[in-house]
JSON list of C-alpha atoms in Angstrom, two decimals:
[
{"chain": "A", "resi": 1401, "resn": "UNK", "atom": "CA", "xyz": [130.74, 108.14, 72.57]},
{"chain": "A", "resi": 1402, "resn": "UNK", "atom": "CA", "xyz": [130.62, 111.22, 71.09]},
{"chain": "A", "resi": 1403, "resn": "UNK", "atom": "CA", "xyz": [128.66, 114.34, 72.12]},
{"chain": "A", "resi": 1404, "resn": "UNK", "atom": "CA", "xyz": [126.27, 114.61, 69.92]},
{"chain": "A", "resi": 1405, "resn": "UNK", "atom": "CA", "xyz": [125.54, 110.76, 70.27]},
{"chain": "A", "resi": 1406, "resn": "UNK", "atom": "CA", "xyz": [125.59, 111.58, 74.28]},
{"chain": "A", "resi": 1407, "resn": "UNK", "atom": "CA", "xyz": [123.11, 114.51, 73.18]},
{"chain": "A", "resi": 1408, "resn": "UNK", "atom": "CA", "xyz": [121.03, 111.50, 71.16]},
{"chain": "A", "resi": 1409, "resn": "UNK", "atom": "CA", "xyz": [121.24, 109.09, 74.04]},
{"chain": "A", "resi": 1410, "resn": "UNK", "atom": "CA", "xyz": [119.70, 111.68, 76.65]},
{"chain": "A", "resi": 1411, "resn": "UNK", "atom": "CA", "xyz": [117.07, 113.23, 74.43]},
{"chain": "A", "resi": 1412, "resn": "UNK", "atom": "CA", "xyz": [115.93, 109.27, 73.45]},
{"chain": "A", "resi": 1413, "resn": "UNK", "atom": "CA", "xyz": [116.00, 108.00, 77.36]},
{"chain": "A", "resi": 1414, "resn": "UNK", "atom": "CA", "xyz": [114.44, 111.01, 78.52]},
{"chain": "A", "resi": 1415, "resn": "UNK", "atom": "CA", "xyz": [111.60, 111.02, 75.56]},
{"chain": "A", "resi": 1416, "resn": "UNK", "atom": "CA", "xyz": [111.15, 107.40, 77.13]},
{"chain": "A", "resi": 1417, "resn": "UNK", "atom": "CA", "xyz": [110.79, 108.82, 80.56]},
{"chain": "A", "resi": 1418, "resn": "UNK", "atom": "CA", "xyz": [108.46, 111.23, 80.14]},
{"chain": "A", "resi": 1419, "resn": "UNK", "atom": "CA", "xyz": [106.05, 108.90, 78.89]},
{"chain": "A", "resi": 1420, "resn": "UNK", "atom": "CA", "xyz": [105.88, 106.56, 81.95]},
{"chain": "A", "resi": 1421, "resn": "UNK", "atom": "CA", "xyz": [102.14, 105.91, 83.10]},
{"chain": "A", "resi": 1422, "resn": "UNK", "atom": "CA", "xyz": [101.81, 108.18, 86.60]},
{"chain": "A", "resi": 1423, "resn": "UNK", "atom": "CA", "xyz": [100.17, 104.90, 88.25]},
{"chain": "A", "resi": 1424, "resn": "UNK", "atom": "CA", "xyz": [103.10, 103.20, 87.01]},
{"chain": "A", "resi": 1425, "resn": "UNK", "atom": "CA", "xyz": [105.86, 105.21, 88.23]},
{"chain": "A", "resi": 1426, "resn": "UNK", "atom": "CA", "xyz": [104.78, 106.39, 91.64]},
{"chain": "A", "resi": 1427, "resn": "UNK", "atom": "CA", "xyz": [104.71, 102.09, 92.11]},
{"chain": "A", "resi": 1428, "resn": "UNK", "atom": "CA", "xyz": [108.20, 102.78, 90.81]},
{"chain": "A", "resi": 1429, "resn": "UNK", "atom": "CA", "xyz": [109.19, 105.70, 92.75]},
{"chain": "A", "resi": 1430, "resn": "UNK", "atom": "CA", "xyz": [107.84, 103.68, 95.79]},
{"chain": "A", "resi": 1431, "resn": "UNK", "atom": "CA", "xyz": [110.33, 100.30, 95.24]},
{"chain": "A", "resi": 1432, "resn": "UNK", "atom": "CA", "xyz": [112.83, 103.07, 94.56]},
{"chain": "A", "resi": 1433, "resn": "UNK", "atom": "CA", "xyz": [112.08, 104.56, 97.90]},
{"chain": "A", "resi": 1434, "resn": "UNK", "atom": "CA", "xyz": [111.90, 101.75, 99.86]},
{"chain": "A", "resi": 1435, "resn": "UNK", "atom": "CA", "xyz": [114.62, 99.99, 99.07]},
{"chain": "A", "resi": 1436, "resn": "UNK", "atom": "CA", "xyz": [116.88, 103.06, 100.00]},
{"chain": "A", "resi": 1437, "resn": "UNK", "atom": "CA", "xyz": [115.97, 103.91, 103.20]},
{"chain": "A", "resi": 1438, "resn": "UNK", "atom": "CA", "xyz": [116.28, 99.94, 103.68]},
{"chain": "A", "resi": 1439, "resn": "UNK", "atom": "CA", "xyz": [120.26, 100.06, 102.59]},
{"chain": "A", "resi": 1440, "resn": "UNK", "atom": "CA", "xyz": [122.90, 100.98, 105.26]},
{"chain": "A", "resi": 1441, "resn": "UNK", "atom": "CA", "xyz": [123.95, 103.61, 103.42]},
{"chain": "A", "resi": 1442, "resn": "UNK", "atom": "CA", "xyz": [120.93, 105.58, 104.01]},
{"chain": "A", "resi": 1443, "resn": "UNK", "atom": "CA", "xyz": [120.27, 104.58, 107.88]},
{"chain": "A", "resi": 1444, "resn": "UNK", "atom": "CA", "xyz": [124.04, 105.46, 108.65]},
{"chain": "A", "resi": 1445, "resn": "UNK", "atom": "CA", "xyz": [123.93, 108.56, 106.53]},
{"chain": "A", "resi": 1446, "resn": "UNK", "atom": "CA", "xyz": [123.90, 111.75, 109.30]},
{"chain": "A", "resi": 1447, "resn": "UNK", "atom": "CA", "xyz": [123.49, 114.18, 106.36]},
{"chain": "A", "resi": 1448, "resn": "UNK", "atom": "CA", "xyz": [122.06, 113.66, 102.58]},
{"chain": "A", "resi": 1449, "resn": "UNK", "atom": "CA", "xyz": [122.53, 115.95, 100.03]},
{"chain": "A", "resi": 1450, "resn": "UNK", "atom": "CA", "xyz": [119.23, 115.36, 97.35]},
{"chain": "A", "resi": 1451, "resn": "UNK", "atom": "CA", "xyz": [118.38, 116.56, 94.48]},
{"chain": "A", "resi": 1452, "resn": "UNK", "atom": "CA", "xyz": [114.61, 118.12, 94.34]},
{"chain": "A", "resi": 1453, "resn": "UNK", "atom": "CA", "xyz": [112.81, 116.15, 91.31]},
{"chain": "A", "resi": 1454, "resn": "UNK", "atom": "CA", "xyz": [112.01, 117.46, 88.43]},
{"chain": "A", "resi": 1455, "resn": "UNK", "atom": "CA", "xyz": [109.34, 116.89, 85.53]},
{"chain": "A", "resi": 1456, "resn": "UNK", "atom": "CA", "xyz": [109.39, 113.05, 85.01]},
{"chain": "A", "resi": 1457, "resn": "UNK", "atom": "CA", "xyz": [112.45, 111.98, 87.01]},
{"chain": "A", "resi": 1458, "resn": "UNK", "atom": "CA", "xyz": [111.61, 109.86, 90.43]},
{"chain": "A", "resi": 1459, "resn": "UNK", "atom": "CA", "xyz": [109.69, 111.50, 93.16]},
{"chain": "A", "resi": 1460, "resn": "UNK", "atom": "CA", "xyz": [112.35, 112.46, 95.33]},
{"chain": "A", "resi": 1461, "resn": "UNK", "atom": "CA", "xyz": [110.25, 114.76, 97.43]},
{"chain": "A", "resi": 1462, "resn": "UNK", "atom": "CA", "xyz": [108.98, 111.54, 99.46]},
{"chain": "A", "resi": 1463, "resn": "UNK", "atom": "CA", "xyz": [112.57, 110.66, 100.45]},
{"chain": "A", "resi": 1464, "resn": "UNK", "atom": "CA", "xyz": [113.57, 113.95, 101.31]},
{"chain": "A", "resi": 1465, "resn": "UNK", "atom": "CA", "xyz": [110.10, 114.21, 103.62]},
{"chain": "A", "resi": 1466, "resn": "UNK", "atom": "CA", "xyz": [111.36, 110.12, 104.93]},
{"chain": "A", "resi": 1467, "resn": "UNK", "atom": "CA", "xyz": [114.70, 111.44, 105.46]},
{"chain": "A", "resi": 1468, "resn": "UNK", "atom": "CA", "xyz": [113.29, 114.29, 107.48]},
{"chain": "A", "resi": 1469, "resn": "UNK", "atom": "CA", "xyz": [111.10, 112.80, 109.47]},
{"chain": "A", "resi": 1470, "resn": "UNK", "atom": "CA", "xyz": [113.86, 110.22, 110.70]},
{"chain": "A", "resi": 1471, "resn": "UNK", "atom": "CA", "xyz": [115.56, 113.19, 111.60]},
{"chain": "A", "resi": 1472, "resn": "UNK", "atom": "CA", "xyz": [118.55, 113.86, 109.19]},
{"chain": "A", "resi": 1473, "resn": "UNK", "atom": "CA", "xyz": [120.26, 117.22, 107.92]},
{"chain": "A", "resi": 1474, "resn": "UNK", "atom": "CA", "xyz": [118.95, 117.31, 104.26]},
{"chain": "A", "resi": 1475, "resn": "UNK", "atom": "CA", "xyz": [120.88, 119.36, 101.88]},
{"chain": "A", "resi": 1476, "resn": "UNK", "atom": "CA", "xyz": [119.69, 120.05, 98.23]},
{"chain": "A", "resi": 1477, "resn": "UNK", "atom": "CA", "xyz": [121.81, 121.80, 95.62]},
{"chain": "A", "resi": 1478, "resn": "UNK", "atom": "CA", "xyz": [122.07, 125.23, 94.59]},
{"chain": "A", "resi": 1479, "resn": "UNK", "atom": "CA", "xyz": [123.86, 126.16, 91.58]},
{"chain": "A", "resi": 1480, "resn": "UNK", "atom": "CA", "xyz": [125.23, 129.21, 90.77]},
{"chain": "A", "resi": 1481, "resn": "UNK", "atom": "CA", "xyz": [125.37, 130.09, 86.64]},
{"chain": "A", "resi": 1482, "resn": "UNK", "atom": "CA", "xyz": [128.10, 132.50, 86.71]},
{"chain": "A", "resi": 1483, "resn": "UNK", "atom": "CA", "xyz": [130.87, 130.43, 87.57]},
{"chain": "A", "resi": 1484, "resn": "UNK", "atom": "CA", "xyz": [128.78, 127.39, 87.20]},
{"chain": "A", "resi": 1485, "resn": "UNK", "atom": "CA", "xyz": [129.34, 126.22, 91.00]},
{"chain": "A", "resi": 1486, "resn": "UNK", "atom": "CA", "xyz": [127.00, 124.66, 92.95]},
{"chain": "A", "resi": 1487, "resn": "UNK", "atom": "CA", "xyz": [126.61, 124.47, 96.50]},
{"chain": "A", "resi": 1488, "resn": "UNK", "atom": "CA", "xyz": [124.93, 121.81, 99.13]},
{"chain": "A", "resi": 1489, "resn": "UNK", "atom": "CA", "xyz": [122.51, 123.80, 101.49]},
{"chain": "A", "resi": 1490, "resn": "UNK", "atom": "CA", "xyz": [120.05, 122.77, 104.20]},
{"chain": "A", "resi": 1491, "resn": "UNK", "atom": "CA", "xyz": [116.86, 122.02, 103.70]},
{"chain": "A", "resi": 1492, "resn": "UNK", "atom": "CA", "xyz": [114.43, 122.25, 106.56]},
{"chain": "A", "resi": 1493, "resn": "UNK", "atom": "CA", "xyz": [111.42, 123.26, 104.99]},
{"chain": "A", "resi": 1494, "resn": "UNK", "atom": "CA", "xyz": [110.06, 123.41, 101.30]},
{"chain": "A", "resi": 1495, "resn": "UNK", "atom": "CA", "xyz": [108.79, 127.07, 102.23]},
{"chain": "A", "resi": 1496, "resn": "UNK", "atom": "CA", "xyz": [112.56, 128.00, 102.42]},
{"chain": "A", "resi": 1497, "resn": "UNK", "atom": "CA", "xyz": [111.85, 127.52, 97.88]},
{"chain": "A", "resi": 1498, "resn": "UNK", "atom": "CA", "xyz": [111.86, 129.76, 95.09]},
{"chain": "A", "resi": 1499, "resn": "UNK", "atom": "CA", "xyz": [111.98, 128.27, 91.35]},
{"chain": "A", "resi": 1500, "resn": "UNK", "atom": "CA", "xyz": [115.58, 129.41, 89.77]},
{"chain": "A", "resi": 1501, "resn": "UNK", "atom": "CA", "xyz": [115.66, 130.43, 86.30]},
{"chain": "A", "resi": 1502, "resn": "UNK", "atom": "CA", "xyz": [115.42, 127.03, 84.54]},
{"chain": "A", "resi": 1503, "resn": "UNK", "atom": "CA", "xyz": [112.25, 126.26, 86.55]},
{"chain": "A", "resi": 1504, "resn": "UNK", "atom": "CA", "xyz": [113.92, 124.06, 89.39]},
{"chain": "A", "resi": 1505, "resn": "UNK", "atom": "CA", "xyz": [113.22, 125.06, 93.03]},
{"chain": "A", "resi": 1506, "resn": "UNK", "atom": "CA", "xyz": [116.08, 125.98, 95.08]},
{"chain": "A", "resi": 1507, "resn": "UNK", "atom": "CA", "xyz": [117.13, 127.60, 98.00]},
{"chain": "A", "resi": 1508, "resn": "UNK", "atom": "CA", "xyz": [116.36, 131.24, 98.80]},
{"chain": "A", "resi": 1509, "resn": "UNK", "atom": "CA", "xyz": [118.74, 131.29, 101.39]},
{"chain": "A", "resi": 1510, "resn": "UNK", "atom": "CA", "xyz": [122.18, 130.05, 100.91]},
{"chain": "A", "resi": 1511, "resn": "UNK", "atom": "CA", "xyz": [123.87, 130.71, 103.97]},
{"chain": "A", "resi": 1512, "resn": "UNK", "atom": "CA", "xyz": [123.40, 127.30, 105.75]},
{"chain": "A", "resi": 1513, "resn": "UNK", "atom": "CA", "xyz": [125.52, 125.11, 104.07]},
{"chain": "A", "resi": 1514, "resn": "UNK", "atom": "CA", "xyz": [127.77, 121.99, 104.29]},
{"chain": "A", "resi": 1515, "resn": "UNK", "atom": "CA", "xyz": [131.54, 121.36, 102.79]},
{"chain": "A", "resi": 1516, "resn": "UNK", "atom": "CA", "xyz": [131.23, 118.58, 100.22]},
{"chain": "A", "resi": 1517, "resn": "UNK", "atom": "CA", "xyz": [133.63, 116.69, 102.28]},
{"chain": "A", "resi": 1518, "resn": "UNK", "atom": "CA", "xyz": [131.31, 116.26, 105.38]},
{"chain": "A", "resi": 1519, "resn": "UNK", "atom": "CA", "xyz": [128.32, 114.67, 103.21]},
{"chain": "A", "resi": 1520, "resn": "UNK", "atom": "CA", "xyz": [127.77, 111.01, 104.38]},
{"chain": "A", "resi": 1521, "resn": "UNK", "atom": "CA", "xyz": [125.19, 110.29, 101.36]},
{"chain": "A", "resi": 1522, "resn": "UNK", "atom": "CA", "xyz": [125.24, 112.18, 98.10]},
{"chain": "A", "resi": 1523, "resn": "UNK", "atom": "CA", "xyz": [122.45, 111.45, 95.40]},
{"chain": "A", "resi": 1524, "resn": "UNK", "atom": "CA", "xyz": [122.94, 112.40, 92.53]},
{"chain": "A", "resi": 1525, "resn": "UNK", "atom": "CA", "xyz": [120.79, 113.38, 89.10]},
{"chain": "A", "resi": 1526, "resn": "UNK", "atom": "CA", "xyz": [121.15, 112.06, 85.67]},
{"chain": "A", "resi": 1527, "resn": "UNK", "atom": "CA", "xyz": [119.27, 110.51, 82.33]},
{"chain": "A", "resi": 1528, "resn": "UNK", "atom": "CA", "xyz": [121.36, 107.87, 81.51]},
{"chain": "A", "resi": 1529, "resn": "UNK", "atom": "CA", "xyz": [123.40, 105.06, 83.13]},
{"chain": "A", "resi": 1530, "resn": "UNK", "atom": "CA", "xyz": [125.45, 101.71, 83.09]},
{"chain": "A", "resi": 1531, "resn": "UNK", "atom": "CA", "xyz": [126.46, 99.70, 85.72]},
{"chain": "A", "resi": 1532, "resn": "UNK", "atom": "CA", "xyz": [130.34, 100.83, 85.63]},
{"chain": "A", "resi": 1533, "resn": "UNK", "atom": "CA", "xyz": [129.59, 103.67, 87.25]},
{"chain": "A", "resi": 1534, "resn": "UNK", "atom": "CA", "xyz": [128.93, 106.29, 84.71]},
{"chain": "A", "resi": 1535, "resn": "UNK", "atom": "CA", "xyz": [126.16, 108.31, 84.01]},
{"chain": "A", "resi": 1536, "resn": "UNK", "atom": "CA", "xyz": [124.66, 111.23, 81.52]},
{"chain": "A", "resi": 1537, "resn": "UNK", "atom": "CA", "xyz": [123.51, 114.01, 83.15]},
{"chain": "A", "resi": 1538, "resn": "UNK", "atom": "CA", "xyz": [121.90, 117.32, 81.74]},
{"chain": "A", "resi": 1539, "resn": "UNK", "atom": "CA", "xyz": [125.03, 118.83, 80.32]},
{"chain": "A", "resi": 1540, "resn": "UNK", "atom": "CA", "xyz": [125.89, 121.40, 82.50]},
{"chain": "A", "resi": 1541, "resn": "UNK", "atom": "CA", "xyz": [128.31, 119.29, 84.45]},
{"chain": "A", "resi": 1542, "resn": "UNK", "atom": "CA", "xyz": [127.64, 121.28, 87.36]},
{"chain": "A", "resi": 1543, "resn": "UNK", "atom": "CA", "xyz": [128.20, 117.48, 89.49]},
{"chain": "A", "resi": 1544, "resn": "UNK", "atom": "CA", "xyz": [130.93, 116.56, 87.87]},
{"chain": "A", "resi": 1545, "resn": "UNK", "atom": "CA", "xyz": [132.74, 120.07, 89.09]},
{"chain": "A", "resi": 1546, "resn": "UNK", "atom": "CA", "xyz": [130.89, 119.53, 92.33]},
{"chain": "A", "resi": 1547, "resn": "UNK", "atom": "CA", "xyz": [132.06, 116.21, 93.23]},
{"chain": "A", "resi": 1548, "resn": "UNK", "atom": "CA", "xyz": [135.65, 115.81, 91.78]},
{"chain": "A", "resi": 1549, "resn": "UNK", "atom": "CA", "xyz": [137.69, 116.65, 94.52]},
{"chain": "A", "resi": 1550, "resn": "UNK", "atom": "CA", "xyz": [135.68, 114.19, 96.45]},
{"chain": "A", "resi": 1551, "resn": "UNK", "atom": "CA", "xyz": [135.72, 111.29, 93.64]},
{"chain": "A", "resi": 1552, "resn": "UNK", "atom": "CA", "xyz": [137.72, 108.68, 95.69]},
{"chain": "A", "resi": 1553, "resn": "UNK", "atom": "CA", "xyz": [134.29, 109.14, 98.33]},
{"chain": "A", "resi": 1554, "resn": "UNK", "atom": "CA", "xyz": [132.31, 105.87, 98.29]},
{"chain": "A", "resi": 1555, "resn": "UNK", "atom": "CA", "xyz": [129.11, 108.36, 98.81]},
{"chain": "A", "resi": 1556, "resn": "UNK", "atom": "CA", "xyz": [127.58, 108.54, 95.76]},
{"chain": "A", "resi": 1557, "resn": "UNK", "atom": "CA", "xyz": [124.63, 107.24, 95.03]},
{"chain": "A", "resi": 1558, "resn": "UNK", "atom": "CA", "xyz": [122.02, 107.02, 91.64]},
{"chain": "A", "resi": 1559, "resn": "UNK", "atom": "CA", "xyz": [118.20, 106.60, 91.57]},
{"chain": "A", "resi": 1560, "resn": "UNK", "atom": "CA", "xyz": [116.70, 105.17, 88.18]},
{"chain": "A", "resi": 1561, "resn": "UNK", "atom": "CA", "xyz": [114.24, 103.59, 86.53]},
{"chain": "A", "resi": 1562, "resn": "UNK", "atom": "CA", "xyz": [115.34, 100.29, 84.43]},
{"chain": "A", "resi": 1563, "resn": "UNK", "atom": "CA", "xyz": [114.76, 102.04, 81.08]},
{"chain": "A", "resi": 1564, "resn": "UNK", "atom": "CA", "xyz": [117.48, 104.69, 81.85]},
{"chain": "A", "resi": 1565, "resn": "UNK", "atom": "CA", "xyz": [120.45, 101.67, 81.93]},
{"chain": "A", "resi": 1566, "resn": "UNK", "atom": "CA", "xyz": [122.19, 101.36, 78.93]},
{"chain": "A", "resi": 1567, "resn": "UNK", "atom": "CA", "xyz": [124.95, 98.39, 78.35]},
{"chain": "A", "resi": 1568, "resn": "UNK", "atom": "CA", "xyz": [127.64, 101.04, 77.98]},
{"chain": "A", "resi": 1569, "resn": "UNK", "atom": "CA", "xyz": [128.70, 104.92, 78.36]},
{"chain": "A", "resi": 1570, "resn": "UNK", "atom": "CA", "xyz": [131.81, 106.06, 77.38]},
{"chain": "A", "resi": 1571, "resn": "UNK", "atom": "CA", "xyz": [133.37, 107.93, 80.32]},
{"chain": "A", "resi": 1572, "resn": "UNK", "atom": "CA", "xyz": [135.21, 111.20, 79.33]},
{"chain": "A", "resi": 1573, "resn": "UNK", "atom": "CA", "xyz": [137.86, 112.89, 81.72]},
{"chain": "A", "resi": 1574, "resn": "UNK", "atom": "CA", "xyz": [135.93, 115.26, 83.40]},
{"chain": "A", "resi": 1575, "resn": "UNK", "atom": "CA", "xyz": [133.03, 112.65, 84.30]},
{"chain": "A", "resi": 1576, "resn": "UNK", "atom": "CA", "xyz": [132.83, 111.64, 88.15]},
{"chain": "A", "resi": 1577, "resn": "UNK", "atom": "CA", "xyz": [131.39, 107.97, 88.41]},
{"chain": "A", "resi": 1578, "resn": "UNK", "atom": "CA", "xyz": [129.49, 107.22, 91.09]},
{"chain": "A", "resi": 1579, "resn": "UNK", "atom": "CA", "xyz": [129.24, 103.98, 93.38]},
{"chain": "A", "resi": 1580, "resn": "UNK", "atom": "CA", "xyz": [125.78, 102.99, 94.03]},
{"chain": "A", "resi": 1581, "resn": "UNK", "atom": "CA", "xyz": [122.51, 102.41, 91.97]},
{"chain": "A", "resi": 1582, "resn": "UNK", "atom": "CA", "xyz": [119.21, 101.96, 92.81]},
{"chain": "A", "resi": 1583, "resn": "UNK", "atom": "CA", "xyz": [116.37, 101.20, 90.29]},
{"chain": "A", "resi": 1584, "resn": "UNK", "atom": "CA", "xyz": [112.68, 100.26, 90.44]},
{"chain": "A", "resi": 1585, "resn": "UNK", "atom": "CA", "xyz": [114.03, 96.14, 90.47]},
{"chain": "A", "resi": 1586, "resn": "UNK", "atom": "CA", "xyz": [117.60, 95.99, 92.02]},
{"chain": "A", "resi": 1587, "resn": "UNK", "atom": "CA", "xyz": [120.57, 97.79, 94.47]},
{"chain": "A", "resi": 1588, "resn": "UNK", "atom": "CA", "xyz": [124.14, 97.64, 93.30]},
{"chain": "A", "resi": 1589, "resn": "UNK", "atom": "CA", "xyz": [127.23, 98.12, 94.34]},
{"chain": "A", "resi": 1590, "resn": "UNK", "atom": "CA", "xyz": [129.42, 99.62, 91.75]},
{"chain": "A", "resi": 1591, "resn": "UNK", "atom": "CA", "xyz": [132.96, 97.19, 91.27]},
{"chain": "A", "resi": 1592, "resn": "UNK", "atom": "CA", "xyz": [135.29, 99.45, 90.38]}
]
């Protein structure tokens, strides 16, 4: 799959996406929800490193609050543009927010953070997936930098609604897979 097709593929999905009825997708965001805080993954996990939703993808502000509340280290990326890094840092209250330049809140302090290889639960973002593991993301590949020397990790986990899997995505070199999936109608483990 080439690029621009890659390019097609995200703009089509997320055109899709953005569309959902609000009724409809916080029922959505709710099966998402409860199913993982109902997989071992998630009650074993000591820390989580989240995303912080944004625009139509699935609430995640409700499982970072859950996750919280039952008393685990929350850590929510930080991404840095000029080397295109990104960092996991800990979350302990949305006050601690300021939007970045793209619009997404983040951190204002980064000084609290955790090495990628002490993460027990990593959930990451994306538009697209399959079931083999691979995913489309935004383009700026800031995961795939993120999580490659932790790749062999069974950690990583995907939230999505059933109208962002696709039969098949062509993996390129650089792509990280991850090994988990959780949409609005099933949980799978990824067979690799």
């Amino acid at each position: 799959m080439r690029k621009e097709n890659k390019k097609d593929l995200r703009n089509k999905i997320l055109s899709i996406r953005d569309l959902l009825n609000i009724e409809e997708k916080d029922i959505m965001d709710n099966k998402i929800l409860n199913e993982l805080i109902s997989t071992d993954l998630y009650k074993k996990a000591k820390s989580i490193f989240i995303y912080l939703s944004f625009g139509s993808e699935i609430d995640t502000n409700k499982i970072i609050n859950k996750a919280l509340e039952d008393k685990k280290e929350v850590y929510i990326p930080k991404i840095y543009k000029f080397d295109k890094s990104m960092k996991a840092i800990r979350l302990n209250s949305f006050k601690d927010l300021k939007k970045n330049t793209m619009g997404i809140l983040e951190p204002i302090d980064d000084s609290n953070f955790i090495e990628k290889e002490n993460i027990d639960l990593i959930i990451v973002p994306g538009v697209v997936f399959d079931f083999k593991g691979n995913r489309i993301g935004y383009g700026g590949g800031y995961y795939d930098r993120y999580l490659e020397p932790i790749k062999e990790f069974k950690n990583k986990m995907v939230l999505a609604y059933d109208l962002q899997i696709v039969d098949f995505i062509e993996q390129e070199d650089h792509d990280v897979t991850f090994d988990y999936i959780i949409t609005n109608t099933k949980f799978r483990k990824i067979n690799k």
